[in-house]
mmCIF file of C-alpha atoms in Angstrom:
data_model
loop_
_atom_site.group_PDB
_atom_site.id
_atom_site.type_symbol
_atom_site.label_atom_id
_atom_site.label_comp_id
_atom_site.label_asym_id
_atom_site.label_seq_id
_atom_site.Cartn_x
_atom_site.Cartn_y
_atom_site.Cartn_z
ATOM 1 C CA UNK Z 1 35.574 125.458 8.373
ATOM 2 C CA UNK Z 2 31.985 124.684 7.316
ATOM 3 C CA UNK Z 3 31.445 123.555 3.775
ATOM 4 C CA UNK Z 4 29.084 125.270 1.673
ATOM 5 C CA UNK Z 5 26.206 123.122 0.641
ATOM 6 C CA UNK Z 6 25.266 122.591 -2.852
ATOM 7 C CA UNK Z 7 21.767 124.156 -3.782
ATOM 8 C CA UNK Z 8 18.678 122.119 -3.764
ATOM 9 C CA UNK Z 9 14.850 122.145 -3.847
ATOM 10 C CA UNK Z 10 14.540 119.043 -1.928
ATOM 11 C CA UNK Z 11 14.626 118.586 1.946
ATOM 12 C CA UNK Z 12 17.617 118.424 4.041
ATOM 13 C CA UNK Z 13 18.290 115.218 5.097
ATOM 14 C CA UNK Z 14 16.563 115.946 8.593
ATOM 15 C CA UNK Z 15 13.678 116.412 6.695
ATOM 16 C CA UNK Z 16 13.791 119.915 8.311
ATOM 17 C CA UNK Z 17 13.677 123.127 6.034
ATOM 18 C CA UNK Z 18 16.142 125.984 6.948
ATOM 19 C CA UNK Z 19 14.034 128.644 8.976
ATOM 20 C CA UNK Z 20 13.531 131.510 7.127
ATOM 21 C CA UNK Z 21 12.692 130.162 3.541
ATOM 22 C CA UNK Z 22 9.416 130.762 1.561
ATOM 23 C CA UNK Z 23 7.844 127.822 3.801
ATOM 24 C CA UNK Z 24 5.639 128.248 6.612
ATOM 25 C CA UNK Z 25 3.939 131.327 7.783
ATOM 26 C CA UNK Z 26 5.780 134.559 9.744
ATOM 27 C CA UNK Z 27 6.557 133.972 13.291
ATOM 28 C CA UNK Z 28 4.005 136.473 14.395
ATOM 29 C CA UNK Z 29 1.426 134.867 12.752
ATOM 30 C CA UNK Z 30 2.993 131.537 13.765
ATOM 31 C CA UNK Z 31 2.335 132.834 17.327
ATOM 32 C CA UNK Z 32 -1.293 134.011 16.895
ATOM 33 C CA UNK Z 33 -1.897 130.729 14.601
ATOM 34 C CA UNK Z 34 -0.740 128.645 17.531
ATOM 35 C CA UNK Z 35 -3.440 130.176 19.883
ATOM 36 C CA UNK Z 36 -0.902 132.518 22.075
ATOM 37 C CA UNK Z 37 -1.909 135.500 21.296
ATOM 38 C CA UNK Z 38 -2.139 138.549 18.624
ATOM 39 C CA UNK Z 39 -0.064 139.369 16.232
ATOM 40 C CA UNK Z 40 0.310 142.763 18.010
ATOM 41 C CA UNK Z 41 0.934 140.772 21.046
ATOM 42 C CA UNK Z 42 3.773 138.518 19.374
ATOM 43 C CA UNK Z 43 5.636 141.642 17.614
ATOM 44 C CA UNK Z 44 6.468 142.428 21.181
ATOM 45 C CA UNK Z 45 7.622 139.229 21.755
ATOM 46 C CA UNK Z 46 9.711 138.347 19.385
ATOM 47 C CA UNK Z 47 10.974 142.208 19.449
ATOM 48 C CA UNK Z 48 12.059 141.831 23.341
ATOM 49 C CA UNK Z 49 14.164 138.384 22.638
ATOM 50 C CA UNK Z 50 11.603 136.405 24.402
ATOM 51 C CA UNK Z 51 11.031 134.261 21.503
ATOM 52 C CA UNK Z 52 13.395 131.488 20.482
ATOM 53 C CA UNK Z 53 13.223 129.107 17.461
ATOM 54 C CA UNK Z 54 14.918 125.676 17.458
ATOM 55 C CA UNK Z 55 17.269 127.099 20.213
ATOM 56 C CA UNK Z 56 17.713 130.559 18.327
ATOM 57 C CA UNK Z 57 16.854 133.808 19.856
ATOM 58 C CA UNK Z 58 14.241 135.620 16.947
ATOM 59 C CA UNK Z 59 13.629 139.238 16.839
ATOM 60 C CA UNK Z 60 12.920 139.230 12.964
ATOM 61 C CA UNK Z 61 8.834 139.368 13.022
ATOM 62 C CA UNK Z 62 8.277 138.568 9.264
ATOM 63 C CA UNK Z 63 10.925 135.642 9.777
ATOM 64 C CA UNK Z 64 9.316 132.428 8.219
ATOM 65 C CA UNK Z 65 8.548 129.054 10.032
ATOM 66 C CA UNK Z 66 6.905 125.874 9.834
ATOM 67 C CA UNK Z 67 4.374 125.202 12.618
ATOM 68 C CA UNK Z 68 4.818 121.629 11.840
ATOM 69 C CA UNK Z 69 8.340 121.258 11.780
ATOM 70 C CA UNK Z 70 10.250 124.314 14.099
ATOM 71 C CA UNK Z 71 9.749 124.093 17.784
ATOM 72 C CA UNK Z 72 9.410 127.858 18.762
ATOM 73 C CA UNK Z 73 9.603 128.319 22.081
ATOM 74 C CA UNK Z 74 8.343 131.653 24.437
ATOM 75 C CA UNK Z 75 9.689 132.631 27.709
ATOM 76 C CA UNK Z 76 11.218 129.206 28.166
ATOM 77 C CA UNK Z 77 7.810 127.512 26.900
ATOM 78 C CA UNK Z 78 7.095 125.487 24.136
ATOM 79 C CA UNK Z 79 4.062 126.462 22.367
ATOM 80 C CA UNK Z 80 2.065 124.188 20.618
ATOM 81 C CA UNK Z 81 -1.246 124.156 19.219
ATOM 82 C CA UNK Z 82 -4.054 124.898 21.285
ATOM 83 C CA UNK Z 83 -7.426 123.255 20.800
ATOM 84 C CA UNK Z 84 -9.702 124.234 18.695
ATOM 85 C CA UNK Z 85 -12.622 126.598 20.053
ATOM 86 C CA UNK Z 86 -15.725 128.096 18.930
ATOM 87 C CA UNK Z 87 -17.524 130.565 20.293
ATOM 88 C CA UNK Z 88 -20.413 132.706 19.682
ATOM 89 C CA UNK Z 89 -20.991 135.938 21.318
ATOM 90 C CA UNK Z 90 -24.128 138.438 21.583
ATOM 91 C CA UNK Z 91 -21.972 141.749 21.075
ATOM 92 C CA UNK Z 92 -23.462 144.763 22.799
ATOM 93 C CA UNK Z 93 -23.004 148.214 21.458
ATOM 94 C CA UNK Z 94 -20.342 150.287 22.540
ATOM 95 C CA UNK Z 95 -17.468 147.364 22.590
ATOM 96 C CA UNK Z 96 -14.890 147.100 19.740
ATOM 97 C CA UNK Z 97 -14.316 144.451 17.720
ATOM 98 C CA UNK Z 98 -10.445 144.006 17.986
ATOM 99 C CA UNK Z 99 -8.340 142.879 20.959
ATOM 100 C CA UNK Z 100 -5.839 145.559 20.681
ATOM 101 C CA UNK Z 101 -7.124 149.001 20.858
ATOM 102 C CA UNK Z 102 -5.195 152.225 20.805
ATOM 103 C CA UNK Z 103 -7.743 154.793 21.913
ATOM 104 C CA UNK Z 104 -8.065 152.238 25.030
ATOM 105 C CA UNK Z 105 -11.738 151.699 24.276
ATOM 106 C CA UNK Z 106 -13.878 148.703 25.724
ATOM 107 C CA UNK Z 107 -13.350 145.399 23.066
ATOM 108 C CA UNK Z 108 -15.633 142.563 23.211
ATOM 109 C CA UNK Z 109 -12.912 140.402 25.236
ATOM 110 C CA UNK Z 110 -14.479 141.824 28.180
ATOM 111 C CA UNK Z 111 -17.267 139.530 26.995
ATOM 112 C CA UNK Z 112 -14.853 136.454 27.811
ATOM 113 C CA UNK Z 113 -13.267 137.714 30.940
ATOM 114 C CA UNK Z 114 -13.014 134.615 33.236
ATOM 115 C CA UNK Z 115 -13.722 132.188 30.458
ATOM 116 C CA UNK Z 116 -10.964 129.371 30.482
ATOM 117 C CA UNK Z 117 -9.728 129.989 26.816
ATOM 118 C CA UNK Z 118 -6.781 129.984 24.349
ATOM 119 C CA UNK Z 119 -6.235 132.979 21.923
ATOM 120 C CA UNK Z 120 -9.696 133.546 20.121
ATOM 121 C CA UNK Z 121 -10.001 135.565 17.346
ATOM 122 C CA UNK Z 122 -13.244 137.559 15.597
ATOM 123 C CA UNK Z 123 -14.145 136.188 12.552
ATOM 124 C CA UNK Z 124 -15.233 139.545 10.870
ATOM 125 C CA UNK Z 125 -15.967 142.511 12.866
ATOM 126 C CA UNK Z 126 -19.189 144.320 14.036
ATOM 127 C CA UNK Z 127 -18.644 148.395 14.184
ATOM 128 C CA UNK Z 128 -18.997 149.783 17.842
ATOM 129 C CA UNK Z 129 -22.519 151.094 17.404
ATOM 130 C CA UNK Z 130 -23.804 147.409 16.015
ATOM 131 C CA UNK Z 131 -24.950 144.444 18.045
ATOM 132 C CA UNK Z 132 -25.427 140.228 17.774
ATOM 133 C CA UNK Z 133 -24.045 137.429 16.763
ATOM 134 C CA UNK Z 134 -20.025 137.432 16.447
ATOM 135 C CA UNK Z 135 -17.980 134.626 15.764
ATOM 136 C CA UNK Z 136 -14.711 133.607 17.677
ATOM 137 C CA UNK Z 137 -12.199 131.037 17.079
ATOM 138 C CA UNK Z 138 -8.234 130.362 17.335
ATOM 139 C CA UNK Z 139 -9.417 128.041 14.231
ATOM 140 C CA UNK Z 140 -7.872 130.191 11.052
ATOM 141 C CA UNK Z 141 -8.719 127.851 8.501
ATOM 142 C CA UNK Z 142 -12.384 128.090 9.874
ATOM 143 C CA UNK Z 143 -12.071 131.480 9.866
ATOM 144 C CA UNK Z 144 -10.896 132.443 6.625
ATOM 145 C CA UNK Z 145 -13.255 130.112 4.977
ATOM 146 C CA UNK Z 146 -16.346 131.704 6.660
ATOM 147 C CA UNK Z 147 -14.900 135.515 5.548
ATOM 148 C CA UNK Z 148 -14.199 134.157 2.102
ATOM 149 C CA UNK Z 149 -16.071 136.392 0.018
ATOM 150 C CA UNK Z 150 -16.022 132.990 -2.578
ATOM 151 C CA UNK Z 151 -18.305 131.450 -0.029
ATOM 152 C CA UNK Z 152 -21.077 134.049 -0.480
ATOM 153 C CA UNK Z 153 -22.182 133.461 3.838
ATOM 154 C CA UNK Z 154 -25.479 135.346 3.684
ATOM 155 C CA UNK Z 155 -25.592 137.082 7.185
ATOM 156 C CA UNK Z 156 -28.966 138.420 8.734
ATOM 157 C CA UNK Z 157 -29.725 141.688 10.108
ATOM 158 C CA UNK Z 158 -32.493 143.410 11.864
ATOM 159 C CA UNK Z 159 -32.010 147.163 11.457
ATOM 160 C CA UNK Z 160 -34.059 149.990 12.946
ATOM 161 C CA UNK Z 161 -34.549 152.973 11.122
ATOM 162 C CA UNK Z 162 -35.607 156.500 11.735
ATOM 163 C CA UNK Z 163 -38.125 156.443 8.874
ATOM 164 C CA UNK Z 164 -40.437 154.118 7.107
ATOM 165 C CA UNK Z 165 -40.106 153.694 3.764
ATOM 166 C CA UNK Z 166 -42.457 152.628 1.398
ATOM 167 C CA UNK Z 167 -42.224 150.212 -1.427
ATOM 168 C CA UNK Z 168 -40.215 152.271 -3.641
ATOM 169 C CA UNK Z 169 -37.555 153.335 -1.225
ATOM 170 C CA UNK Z 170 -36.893 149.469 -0.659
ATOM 171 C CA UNK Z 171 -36.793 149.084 -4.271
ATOM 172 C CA UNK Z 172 -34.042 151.816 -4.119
ATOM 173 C CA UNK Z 173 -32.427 150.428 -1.614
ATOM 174 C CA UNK Z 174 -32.604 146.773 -3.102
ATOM 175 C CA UNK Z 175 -31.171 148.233 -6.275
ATOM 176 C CA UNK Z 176 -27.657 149.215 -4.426
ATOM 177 C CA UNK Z 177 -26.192 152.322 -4.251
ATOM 178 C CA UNK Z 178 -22.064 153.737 -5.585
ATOM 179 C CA UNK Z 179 -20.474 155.072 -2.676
ATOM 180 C CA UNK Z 180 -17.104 156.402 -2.766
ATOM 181 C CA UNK Z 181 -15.654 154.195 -5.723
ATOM 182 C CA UNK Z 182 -17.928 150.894 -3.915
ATOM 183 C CA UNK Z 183 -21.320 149.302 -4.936
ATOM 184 C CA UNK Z 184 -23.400 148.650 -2.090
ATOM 185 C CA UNK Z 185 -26.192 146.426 -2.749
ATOM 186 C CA UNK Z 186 -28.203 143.542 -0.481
ATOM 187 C CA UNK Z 187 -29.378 140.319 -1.316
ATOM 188 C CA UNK Z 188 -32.942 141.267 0.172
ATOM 189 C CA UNK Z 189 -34.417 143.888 1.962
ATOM 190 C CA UNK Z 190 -37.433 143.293 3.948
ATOM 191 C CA UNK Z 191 -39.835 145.503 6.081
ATOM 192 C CA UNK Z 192 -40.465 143.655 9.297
ATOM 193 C CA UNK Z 193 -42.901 146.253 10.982
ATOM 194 C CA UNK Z 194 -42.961 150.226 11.663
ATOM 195 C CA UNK Z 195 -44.568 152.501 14.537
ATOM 196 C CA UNK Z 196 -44.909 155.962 14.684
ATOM 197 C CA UNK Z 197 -42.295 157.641 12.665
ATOM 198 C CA UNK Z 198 -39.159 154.470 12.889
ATOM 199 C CA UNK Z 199 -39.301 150.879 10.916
ATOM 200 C CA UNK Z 200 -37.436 147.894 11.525
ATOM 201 C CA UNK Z 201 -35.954 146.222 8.407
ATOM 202 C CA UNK Z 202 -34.173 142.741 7.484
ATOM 203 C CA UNK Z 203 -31.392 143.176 5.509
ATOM 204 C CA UNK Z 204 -29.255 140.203 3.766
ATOM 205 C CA UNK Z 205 -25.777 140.786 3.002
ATOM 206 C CA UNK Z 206 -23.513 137.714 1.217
ATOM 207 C CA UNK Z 207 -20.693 140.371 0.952
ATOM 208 C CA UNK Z 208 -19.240 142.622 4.245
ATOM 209 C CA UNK Z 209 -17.509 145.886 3.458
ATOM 210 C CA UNK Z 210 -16.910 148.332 6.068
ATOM 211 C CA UNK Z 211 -20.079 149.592 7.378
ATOM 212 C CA UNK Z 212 -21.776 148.035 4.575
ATOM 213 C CA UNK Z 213 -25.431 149.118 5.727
ATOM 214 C CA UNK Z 214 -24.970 152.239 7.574
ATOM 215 C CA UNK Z 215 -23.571 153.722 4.063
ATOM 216 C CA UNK Z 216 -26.265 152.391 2.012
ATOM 217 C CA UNK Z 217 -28.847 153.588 4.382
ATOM 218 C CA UNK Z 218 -27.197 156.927 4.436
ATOM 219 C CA UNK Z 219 -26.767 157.191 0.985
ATOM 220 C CA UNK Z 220 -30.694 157.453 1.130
ATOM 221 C CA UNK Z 221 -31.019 159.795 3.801
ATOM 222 C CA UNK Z 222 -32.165 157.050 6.169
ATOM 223 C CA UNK Z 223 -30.710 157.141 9.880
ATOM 224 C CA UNK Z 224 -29.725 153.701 11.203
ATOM 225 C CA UNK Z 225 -30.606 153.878 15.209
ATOM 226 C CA UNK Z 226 -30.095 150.017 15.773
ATOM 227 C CA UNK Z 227 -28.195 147.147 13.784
ATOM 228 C CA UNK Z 228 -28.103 143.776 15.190
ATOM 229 C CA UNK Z 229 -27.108 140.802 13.419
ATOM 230 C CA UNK Z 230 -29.296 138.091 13.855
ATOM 231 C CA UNK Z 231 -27.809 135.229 11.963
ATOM 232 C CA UNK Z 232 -24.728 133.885 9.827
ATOM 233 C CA UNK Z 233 -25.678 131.314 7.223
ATOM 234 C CA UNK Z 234 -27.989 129.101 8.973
ATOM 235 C CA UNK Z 235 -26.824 129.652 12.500
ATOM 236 C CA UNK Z 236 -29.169 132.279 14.550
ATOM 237 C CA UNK Z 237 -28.150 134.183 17.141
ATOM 238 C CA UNK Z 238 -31.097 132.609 19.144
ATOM 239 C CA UNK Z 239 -31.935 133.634 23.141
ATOM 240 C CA UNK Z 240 -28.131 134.018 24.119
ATOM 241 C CA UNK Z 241 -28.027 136.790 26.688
ATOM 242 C CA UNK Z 242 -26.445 140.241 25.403
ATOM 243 C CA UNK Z 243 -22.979 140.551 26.487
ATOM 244 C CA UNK Z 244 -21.947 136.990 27.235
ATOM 245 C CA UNK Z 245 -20.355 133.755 24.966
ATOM 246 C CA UNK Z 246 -20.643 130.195 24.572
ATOM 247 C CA UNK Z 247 -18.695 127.472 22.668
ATOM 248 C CA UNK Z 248 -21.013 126.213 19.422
ATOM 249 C CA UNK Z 249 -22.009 122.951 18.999
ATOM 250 C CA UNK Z 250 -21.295 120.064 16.797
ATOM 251 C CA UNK Z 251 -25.137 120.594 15.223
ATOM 252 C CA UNK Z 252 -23.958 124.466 15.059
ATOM 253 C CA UNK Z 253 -20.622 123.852 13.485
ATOM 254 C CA UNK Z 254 -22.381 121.835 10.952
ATOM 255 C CA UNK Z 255 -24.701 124.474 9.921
ATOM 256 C CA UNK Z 256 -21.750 126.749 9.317
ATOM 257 C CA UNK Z 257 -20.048 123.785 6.801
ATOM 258 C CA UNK Z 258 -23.266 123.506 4.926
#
């Protein structure tokens, strides 16, 4: 008969904490943390029995574990931590910015098809119809620092526009706009040069709701024909060829900590 264990806040004396308490993060997570794959990805996982922690077939997704301390192992595997990779990637239009898509459309891991990688994640998102520079990582503090609305990033766009607006409409625009319950406003708004009857504009965000510029354009009447995103913080997008990736570098990385 096992004896019941008194109550304690401490450690066992393993210095292991039971799986399942508050500690640690949920095993899907644990799985996309560790560089496997998505979260999507692990729910099927761990909901097929494929997915075993310290010796213990898991089917519990939201089941809690410490990456440090539980040895989860997949199909037989152990998984451990990956290393840590950075990549930037010119998105093209027409590719979403998500690794699981149900209406099957085009995602921008066909960018990295062929590339020798762990799990990367985007850090933020680009809509279908935008272009430029994307972050991705398997790095989630990295990550979630860089999307930390706290950290006030200021990202960089050049936007084409089907009109060319004159001082005061830039003042408008500069001023923000309500939409549906949400302010929209830019750090700066710039007119970079106009032909004919379309303009191109730079637009500063530190903030980045959900098609942040497309409503505040629209909001104004103004049609948004191209939006590529030219910069994060300090680091540009630079010459990188449309459509393909590269890992940063240490200079790059630190222009991101800055």
């Amino acid at each position: 008969m096992t004896r019941r264990q008194p109550r304690s806040t401490s450690l066992p004396p393993t210095g292991k904490p039971p799986i399942g308490k508050s500690l640690g993060v949920s095993l899907h997570r644990a799985l996309s943390k560790l560089g496997l794959c998505s979260r999507t990805q692990a729910q099927v996982l761990i909901a097929e029995g494929r997915v075993r922690v310290n010796g213990k077939v898991v089917r519990d997704v939201s089941l809690r574990v410490d990456l440090d301390r539980d040895r989860i192992v997949v199909d037989d595997k152990p998984v451990v931590a990956e290393r840590k990779v950075y990549l930037m990637l010119n998105k093209p239009r027409g590719l979403v910015t998500t690794r699981d898509d149900p209406q099957q459309r085009d995602t921008v891991y066909t960018c990295l098809e062929g590339l020798d990688l762990p799990f990367v994640s985007p850090v933020g998102r680009l809509d279908k119809a935008s272009e430029g520079l994307l972050l991705m990582t398997n790095d989630t503090h990295f990550a979630n620092r860089l999307m930390d609305p706290a950290s006030h990033l200021p990202k960089t766009y050049h936007v084409q526009v089907g009109t060319v607006p004159d001082a005061t409409m830039l003042e408008a625009l500069h001023a923000g706009v309500t939409v549906d319950g949400e302010t929209l406003t830019a750090n700066s708004i710039a007119l970079l040069r106009s032909g004919g009857r379309t303009a191109w504009l730079e637009i500063v965000l530190d903030e980045g709701r959900n098609r942040h510029i497309r409503r505040l354009l629209a909001a104004h009447g103004i049609e948004v024909k191209r939006l590529i995103r030219i910069a994060i913080g300090r680091l540009p997008l630079g010459d990188l060829a449309k459509g393909t990736a590269r890992h940063l570098t240490a200079e790059e990385l630190a222009l991101l900590a800055d």
